[in-house]
Tab-separated table of N, CA, C and O in Angstrom:
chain	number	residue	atom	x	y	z
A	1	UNK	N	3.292	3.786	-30.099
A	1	UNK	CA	2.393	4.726	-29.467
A	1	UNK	C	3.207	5.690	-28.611
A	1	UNK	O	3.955	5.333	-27.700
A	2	UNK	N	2.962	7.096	-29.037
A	2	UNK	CA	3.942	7.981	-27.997
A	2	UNK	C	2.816	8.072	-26.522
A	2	UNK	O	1.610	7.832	-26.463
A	3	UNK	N	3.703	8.480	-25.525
A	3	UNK	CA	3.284	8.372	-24.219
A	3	UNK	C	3.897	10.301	-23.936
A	3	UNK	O	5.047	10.629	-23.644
A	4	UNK	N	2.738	11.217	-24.140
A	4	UNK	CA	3.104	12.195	-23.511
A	4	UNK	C	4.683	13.139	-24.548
A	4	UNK	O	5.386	14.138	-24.392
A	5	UNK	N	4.562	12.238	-25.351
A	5	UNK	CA	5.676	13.001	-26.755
A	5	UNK	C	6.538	11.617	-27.113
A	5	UNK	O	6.760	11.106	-28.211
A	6	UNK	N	6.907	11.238	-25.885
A	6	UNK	CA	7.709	9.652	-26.118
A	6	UNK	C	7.186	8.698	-26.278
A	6	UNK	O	6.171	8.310	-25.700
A	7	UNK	N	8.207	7.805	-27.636
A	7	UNK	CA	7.913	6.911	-28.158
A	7	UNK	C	8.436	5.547	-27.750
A	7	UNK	O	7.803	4.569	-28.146
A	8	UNK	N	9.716	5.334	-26.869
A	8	UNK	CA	10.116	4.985	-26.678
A	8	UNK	C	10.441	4.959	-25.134
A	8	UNK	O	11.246	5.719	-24.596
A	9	UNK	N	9.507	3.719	-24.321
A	9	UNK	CA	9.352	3.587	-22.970
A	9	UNK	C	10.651	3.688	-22.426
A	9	UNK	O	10.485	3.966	-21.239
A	10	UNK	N	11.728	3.617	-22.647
A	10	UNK	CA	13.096	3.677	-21.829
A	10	UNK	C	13.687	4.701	-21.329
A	10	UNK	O	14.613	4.718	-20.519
A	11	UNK	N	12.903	5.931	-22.033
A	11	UNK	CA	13.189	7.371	-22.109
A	11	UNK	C	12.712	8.096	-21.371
A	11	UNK	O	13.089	9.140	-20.840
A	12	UNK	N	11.315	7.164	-21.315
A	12	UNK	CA	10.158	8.172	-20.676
A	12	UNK	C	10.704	9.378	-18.916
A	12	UNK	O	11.431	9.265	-17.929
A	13	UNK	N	10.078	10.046	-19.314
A	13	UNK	CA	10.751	10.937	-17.884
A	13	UNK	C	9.075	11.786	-17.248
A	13	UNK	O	7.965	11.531	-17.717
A	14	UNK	N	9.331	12.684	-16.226
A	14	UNK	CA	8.260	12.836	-15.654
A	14	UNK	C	7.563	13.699	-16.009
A	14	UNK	O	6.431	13.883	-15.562
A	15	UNK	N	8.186	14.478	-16.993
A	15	UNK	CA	7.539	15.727	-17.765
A	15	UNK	C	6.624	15.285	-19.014
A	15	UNK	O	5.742	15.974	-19.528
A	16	UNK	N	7.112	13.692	-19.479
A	16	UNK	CA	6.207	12.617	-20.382
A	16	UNK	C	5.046	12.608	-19.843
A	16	UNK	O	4.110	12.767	-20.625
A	17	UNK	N	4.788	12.465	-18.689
A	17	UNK	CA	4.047	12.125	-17.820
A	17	UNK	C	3.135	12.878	-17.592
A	17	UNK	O	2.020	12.713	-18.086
A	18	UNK	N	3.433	13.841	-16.807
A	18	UNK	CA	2.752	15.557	-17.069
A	18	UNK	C	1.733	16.077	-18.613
A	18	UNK	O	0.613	16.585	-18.675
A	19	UNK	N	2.766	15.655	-19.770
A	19	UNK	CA	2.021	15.546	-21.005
A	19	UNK	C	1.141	15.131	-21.160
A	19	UNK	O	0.140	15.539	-21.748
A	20	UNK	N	1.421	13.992	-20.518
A	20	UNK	CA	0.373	12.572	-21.110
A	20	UNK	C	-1.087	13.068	-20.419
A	20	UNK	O	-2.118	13.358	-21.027
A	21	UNK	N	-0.865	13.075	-19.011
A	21	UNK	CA	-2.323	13.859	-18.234
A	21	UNK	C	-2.862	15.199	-18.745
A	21	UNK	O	-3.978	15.647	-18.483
A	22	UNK	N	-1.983	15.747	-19.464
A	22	UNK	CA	-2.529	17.179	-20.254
A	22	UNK	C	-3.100	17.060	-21.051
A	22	UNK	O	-4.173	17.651	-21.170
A	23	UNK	N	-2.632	16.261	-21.921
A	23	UNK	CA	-3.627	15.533	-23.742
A	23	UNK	C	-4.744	14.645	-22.862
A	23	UNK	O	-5.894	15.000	-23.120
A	24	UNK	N	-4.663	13.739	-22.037
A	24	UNK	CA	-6.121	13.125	-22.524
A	24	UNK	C	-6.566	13.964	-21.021
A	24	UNK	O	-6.969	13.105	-20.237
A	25	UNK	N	-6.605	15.041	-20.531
A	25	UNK	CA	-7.570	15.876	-19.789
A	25	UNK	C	-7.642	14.937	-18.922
A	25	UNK	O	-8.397	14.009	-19.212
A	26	UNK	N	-6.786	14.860	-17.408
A	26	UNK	CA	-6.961	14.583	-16.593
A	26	UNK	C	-5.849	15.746	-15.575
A	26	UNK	O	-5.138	16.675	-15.959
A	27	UNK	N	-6.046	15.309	-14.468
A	27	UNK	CA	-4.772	16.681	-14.137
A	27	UNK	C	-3.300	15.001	-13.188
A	27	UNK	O	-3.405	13.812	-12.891
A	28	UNK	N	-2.459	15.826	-13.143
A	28	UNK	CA	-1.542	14.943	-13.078
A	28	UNK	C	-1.402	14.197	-11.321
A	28	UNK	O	-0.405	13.516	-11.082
A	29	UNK	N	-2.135	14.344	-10.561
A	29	UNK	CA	-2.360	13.931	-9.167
A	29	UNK	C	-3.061	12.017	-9.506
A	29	UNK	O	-2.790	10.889	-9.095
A	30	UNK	N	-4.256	12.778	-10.688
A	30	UNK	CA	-5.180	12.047	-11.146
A	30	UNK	C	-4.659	10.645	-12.147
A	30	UNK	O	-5.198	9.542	-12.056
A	31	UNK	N	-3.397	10.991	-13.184
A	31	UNK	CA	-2.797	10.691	-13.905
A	31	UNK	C	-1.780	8.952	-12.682
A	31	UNK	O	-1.694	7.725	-12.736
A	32	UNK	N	-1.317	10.065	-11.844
A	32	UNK	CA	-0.360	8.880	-11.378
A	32	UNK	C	-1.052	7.818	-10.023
A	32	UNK	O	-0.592	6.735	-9.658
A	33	UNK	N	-2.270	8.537	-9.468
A	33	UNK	CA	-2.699	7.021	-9.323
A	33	UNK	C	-3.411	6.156	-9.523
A	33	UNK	O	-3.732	5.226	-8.784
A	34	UNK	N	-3.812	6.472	-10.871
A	34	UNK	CA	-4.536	5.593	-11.727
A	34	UNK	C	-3.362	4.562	-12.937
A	34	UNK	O	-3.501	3.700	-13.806
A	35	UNK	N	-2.267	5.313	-12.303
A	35	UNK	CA	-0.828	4.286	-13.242
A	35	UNK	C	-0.608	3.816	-12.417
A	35	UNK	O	-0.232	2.760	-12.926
A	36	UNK	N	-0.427	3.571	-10.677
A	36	UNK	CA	0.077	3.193	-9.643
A	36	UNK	C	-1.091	2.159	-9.577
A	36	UNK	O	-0.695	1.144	-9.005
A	37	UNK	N	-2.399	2.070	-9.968
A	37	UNK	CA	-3.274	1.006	-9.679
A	37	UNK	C	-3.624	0.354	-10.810
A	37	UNK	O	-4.383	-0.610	-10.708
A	38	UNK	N	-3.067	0.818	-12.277
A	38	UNK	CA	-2.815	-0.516	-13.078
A	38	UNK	C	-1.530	-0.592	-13.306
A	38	UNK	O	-1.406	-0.306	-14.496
A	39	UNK	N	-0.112	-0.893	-12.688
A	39	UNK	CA	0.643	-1.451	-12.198
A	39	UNK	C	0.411	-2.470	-11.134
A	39	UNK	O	0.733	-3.649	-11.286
A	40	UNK	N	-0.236	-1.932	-9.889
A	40	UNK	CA	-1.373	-3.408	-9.087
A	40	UNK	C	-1.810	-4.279	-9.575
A	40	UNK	O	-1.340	-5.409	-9.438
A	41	UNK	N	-2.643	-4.060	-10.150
A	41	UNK	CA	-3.318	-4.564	-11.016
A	41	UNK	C	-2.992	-5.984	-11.771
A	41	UNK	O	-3.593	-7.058	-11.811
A	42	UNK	N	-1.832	-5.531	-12.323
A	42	UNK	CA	-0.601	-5.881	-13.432
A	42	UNK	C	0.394	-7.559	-12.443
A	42	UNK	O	0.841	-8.693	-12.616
A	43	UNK	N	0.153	-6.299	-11.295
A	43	UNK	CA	1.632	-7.074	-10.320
A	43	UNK	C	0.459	-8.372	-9.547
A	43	UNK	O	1.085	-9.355	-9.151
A	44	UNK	N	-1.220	-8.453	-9.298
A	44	UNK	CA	-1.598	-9.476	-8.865
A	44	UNK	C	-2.055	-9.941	-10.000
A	44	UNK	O	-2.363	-11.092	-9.692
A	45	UNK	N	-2.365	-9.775	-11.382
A	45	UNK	CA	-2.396	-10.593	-11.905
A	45	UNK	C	-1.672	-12.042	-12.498
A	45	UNK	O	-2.046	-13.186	-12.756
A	46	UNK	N	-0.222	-11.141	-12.551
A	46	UNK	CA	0.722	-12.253	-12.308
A	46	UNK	C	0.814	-13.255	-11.457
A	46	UNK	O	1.118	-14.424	-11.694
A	47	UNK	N	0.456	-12.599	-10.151
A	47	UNK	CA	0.612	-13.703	-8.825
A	47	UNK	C	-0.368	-14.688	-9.163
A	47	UNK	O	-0.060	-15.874	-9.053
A	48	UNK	N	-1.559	-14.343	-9.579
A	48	UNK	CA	-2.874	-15.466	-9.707
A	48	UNK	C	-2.409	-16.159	-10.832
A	48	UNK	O	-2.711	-17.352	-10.864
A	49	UNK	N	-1.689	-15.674	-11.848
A	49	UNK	CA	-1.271	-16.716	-12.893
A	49	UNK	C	-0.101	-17.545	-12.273
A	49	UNK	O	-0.029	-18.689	-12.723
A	50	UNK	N	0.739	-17.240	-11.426
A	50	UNK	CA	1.713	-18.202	-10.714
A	50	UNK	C	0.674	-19.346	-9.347
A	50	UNK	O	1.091	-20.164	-8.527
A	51	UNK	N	-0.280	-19.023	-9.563
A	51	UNK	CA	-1.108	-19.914	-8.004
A	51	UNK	C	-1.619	-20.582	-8.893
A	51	UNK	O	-1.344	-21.778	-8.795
A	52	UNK	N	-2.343	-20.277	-9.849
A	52	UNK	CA	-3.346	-21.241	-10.940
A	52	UNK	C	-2.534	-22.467	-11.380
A	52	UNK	O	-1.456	-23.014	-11.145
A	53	UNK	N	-3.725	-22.618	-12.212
A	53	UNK	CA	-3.450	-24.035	-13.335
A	53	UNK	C	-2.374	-23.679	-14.275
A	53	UNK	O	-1.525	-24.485	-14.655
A	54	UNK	N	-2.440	-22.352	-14.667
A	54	UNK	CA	-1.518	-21.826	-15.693
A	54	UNK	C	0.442	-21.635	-15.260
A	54	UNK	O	1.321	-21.161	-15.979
A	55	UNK	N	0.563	-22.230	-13.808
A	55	UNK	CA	1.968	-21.855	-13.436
A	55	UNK	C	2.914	-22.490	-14.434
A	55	UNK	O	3.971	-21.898	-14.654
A	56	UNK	N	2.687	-23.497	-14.990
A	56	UNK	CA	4.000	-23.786	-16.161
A	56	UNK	C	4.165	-22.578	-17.206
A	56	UNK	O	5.214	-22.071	-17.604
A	57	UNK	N	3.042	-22.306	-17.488
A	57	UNK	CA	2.911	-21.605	-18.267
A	57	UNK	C	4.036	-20.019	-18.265
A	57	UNK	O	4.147	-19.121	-19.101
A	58	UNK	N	4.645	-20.224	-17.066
A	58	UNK	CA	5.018	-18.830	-16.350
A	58	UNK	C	6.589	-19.351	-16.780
A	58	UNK	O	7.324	-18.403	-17.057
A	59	UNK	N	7.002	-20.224	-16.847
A	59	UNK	CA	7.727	-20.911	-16.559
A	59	UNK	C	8.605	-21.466	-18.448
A	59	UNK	O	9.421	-22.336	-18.754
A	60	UNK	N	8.084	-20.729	-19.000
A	60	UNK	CA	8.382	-20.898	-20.605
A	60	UNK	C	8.944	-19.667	-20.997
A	60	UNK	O	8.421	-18.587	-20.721
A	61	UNK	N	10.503	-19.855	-21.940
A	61	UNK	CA	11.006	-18.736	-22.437
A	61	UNK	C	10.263	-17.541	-23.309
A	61	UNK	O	10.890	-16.542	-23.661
A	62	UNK	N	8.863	-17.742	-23.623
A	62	UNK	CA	8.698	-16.370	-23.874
A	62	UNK	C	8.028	-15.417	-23.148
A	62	UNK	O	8.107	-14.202	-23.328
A	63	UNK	N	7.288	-16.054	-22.225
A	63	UNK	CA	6.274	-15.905	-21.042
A	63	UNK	C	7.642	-15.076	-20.169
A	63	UNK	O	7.781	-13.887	-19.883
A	64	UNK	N	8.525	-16.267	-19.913
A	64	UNK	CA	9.487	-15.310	-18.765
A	64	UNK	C	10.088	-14.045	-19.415
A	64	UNK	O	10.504	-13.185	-18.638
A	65	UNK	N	10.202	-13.787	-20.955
A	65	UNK	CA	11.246	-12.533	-21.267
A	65	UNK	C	9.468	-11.838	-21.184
A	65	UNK	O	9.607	-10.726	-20.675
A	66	UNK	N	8.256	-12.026	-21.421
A	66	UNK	CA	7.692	-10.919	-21.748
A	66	UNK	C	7.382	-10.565	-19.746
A	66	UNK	O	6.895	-9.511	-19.338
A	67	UNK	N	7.805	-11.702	-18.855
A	67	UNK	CA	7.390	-10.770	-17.895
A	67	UNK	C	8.680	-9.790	-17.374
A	67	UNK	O	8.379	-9.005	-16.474
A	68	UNK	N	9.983	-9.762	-17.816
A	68	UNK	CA	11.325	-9.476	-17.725
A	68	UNK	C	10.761	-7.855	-18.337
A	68	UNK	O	10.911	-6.818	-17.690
A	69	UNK	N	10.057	-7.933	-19.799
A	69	UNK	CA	9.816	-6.781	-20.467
A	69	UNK	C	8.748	-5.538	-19.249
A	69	UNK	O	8.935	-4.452	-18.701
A	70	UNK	N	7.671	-6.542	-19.339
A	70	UNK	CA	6.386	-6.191	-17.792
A	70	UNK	C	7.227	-5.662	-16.328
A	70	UNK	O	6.638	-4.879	-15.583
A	71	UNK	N	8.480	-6.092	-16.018
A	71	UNK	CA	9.197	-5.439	-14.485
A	71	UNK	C	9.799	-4.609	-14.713
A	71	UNK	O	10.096	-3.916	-13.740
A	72	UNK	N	10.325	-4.181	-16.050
A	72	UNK	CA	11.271	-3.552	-16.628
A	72	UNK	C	10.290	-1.970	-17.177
A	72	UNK	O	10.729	-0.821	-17.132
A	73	UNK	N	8.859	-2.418	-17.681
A	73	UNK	CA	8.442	-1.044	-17.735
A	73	UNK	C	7.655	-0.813	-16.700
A	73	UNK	O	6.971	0.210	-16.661
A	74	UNK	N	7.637	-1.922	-15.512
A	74	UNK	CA	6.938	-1.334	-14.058
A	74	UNK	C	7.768	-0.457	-13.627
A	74	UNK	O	7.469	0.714	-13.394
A	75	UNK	N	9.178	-1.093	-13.449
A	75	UNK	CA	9.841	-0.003	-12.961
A	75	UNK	C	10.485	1.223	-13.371
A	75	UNK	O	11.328	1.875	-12.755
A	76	UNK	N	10.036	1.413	-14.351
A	76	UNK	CA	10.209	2.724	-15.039
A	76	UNK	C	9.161	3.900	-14.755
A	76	UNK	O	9.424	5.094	-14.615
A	77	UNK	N	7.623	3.131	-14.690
A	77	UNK	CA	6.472	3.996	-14.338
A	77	UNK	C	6.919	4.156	-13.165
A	77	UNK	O	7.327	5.306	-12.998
A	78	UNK	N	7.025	3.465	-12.231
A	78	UNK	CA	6.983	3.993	-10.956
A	78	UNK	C	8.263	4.970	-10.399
A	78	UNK	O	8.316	5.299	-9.213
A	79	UNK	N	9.404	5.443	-11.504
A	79	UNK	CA	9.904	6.137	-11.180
A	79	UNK	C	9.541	7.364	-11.699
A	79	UNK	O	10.095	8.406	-11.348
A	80	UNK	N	8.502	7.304	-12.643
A	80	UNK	CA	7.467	8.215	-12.786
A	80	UNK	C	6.473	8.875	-11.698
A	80	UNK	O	5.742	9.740	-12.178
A	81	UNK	N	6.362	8.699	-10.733
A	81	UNK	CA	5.434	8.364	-9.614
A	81	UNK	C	6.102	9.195	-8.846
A	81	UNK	O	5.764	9.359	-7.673
């Protein structure tokens, strides 16, 4: 899925960004903190899956690389931001 022309999240830059709020008609004020609050979103859902019943679960090699993948494109959006 391209994001704003890019296809490839590693790339993404802030003018992606700009795009992205241009195609689906939002303006770009609008765009970044509605990415800044599902990144929140994102970042307590994790926490409630580490407090729950499900904490082993956190705790298994594919669970840990996909949340490695999840910090890795948090912190990319938010240098979008």
């Amino acid at each position: 899925m391209k994001f704003g022309g890019q296809r490839d999240p590693r790339y993404l830059a802030p003018q992606h960004l700009a795009r992205f709020a241009e195609e689906i008609g939002i303006g770009l004020r609008t765009a970044k903190i509605r990415m800044k609050e599902m990144i929140e979103r994102v970042d307590r859902a994790i926490v409630t899956m580490g407090e729950g019943d499900d904490r082993e679960l956190l705790s298994t090699p594919v669970v840990k690389a996909i949340l490695q993948v999840i910090q890795q494109r948090e912190r990319k959006m938010n240098s979008l931001l």
